[in-house]
JSON list of C-alpha atoms in Angstrom, two decimals:
[
{"chain": "A", "resi": 1, "resn": "MET", "atom": "CA", "xyz": [0.00, 0.00, 0.00]},
{"chain": "A", "resi": 2, "resn": "ASP", "atom": "CA", "xyz": [1.13, 3.49, -0.80]},
{"chain": "A", "resi": 3, "resn": "LYS", "atom": "CA", "xyz": [2.32, 5.41, 2.28]},
{"chain": "A", "resi": 4, "resn": "LYS", "atom": "CA", "xyz": [0.57, 8.59, 1.15]},
{"chain": "A", "resi": 5, "resn": "LEU", "atom": "CA", "xyz": [-2.71, 6.75, 0.72]},
{"chain": "A", "resi": 6, "resn": "LYS", "atom": "CA", "xyz": [-2.40, 5.10, 4.12]},
{"chain": "A", "resi": 7, "resn": "LYS", "atom": "CA", "xyz": [-1.66, 8.46, 5.77]},
{"chain": "A", "resi": 8, "resn": "LYS", "atom": "CA", "xyz": [-4.65, 10.06, 4.04]},
{"chain": "A", "resi": 9, "resn": "ILE", "atom": "CA", "xyz": [-6.95, 7.23, 5.16]},
{"chain": "A", "resi": 10, "resn": "GLU", "atom": "CA", "xyz": [-5.76, 7.60, 8.76]},
{"chain": "A", "resi": 11, "resn": "ALA", "atom": "CA", "xyz": [-6.34, 11.36, 8.67]},
{"chain": "A", "resi": 12, "resn": "LEU", "atom": "CA", "xyz": [-9.85, 10.88, 7.26]},
{"chain": "A", "resi": 13, "resn": "GLN", "atom": "CA", "xyz": [-10.68, 8.29, 9.91]},
{"chain": "A", "resi": 14, "resn": "GLN", "atom": "CA", "xyz": [-9.66, 10.78, 12.60]},
{"chain": "A", "resi": 15, "resn": "ARG", "atom": "CA", "xyz": [-11.74, 13.50, 10.94]},
{"chain": "A", "resi": 16, "resn": "VAL", "atom": "CA", "xyz": [-14.79, 11.22, 10.76]},
{"chain": "A", "resi": 17, "resn": "GLN", "atom": "CA", "xyz": [-14.40, 10.40, 14.45]},
{"chain": "A", "resi": 18, "resn": "ARG", "atom": "CA", "xyz": [-14.09, 14.09, 15.38]},
{"chain": "A", "resi": 19, "resn": "LEU", "atom": "CA", "xyz": [-17.11, 15.03, 13.26]},
{"chain": "A", "resi": 20, "resn": "LYS", "atom": "CA", "xyz": [-19.20, 12.30, 14.90]},
{"chain": "A", "resi": 21, "resn": "GLN", "atom": "CA", "xyz": [-18.31, 13.69, 18.33]},
{"chain": "A", "resi": 22, "resn": "GLN", "atom": "CA", "xyz": [-19.13, 17.24, 17.26]},
{"chain": "A", "resi": 23, "resn": "LEU", "atom": "CA", "xyz": [-22.44, 16.10, 15.77]},
{"chain": "A", "resi": 24, "resn": "ALA", "atom": "CA", "xyz": [-23.38, 14.25, 18.95]},
{"chain": "A", "resi": 25, "resn": "GLY", "atom": "CA", "xyz": [-22.65, 17.38, 20.97]},
{"chain": "A", "resi": 26, "resn": "ALA", "atom": "CA", "xyz": [-24.61, 19.58, 18.59]},
{"chain": "A", "resi": 27, "resn": "LYS", "atom": "CA", "xyz": [-27.61, 17.26, 18.83]},
{"chain": "A", "resi": 28, "resn": "LYS", "atom": "CA", "xyz": [-27.55, 17.44, 22.63]},
{"chain": "A", "resi": 29, "resn": "GLN", "atom": "CA", "xyz": [-27.64, 21.23, 22.49]},
{"chain": "A", "resi": 30, "resn": "PRO", "atom": "CA", "xyz": [-29.50, 22.17, 19.33]},
{"chain": "A", "resi": 31, "resn": "ASP", "atom": "CA", "xyz": [-28.87, 25.91, 19.44]},
{"chain": "A", "resi": 32, "resn": "ASP", "atom": "CA", "xyz": [-28.43, 26.18, 15.69]},
{"chain": "A", "resi": 33, "resn": "LEU", "atom": "CA", "xyz": [-30.05, 23.66, 13.35]},
{"chain": "A", "resi": 34, "resn": "ARG", "atom": "CA", "xyz": [-27.78, 24.76, 10.51]},
{"chain": "A", "resi": 35, "resn": "GLU", "atom": "CA", "xyz": [-24.78, 23.57, 12.51]},
{"chain": "A", "resi": 36, "resn": "ILE", "atom": "CA", "xyz": [-26.25, 20.06, 12.71]},
{"chain": "A", "resi": 37, "resn": "GLN", "atom": "CA", "xyz": [-26.97, 20.05, 8.99]},
{"chain": "A", "resi": 38, "resn": "THR", "atom": "CA", "xyz": [-23.47, 21.31, 8.19]},
{"chain": "A", "resi": 39, "resn": "LEU", "atom": "CA", "xyz": [-21.85, 18.68, 10.38]},
{"chain": "A", "resi": 40, "resn": "GLN", "atom": "CA", "xyz": [-23.98, 15.95, 8.82]},
{"chain": "A", "resi": 41, "resn": "ALA", "atom": "CA", "xyz": [-22.97, 17.08, 5.33]},
{"chain": "A", "resi": 42, "resn": "GLN", "atom": "CA", "xyz": [-19.28, 17.22, 6.27]},
{"chain": "A", "resi": 43, "resn": "LEU", "atom": "CA", "xyz": [-19.51, 13.77, 7.86]},
{"chain": "A", "resi": 44, "resn": "ALA", "atom": "CA", "xyz": [-21.19, 12.28, 4.80]},
{"chain": "A", "resi": 45, "resn": "ALA", "atom": "CA", "xyz": [-18.56, 13.78, 2.50]},
{"chain": "A", "resi": 46, "resn": "ALA", "atom": "CA", "xyz": [-15.69, 12.53, 4.67]},
{"chain": "A", "resi": 47, "resn": "GLU", "atom": "CA", "xyz": [-17.19, 9.03, 4.88]},
{"chain": "A", "resi": 48, "resn": "ALA", "atom": "CA", "xyz": [-17.70, 8.94, 1.10]},
{"chain": "A", "resi": 49, "resn": "GLU", "atom": "CA", "xyz": [-14.11, 9.99, 0.46]},
{"chain": "A", "resi": 50, "resn": "LEU", "atom": "CA", "xyz": [-12.88, 7.42, 2.98]},
{"chain": "A", "resi": 51, "resn": "ALA", "atom": "CA", "xyz": [-14.85, 4.66, 1.26]},
{"chain": "A", "resi": 52, "resn": "LYS", "atom": "CA", "xyz": [-13.43, 5.73, -2.10]},
{"chain": "A", "resi": 53, "resn": "LEU", "atom": "CA", "xyz": [-9.87, 5.65, -0.78]},
{"chain": "A", "resi": 54, "resn": "LYS", "atom": "CA", "xyz": [-10.36, 2.26, 0.86]},
{"chain": "A", "resi": 55, "resn": "GLN", "atom": "CA", "xyz": [-11.65, 0.94, -2.45]},
{"chain": "A", "resi": 56, "resn": "GLN", "atom": "CA", "xyz": [-8.51, 2.28, -4.18]},
{"chain": "A", "resi": 57, "resn": "GLU", "atom": "CA", "xyz": [-6.40, 0.66, -1.49]},
{"chain": "A", "resi": 58, "resn": "SER", "atom": "CA", "xyz": [-7.88, -2.77, -2.13]},
{"chain": "A", "resi": 59, "resn": "SER", "atom": "CA", "xyz": [-7.51, -2.51, -5.91]}
]
């Protein structure tokens, strides 16, 4: 496996984890509904990119 690809996957996994924590916190204190929607969109994009990279990794 390419070192760059592995590093990018690790960084994305950390980002996904951080976004999940932020989203959970935002849902507990729903001050701004746009924040929840933004976090959900960012999480979906990060998860999609992670899936794409993992697919490249296995190819």
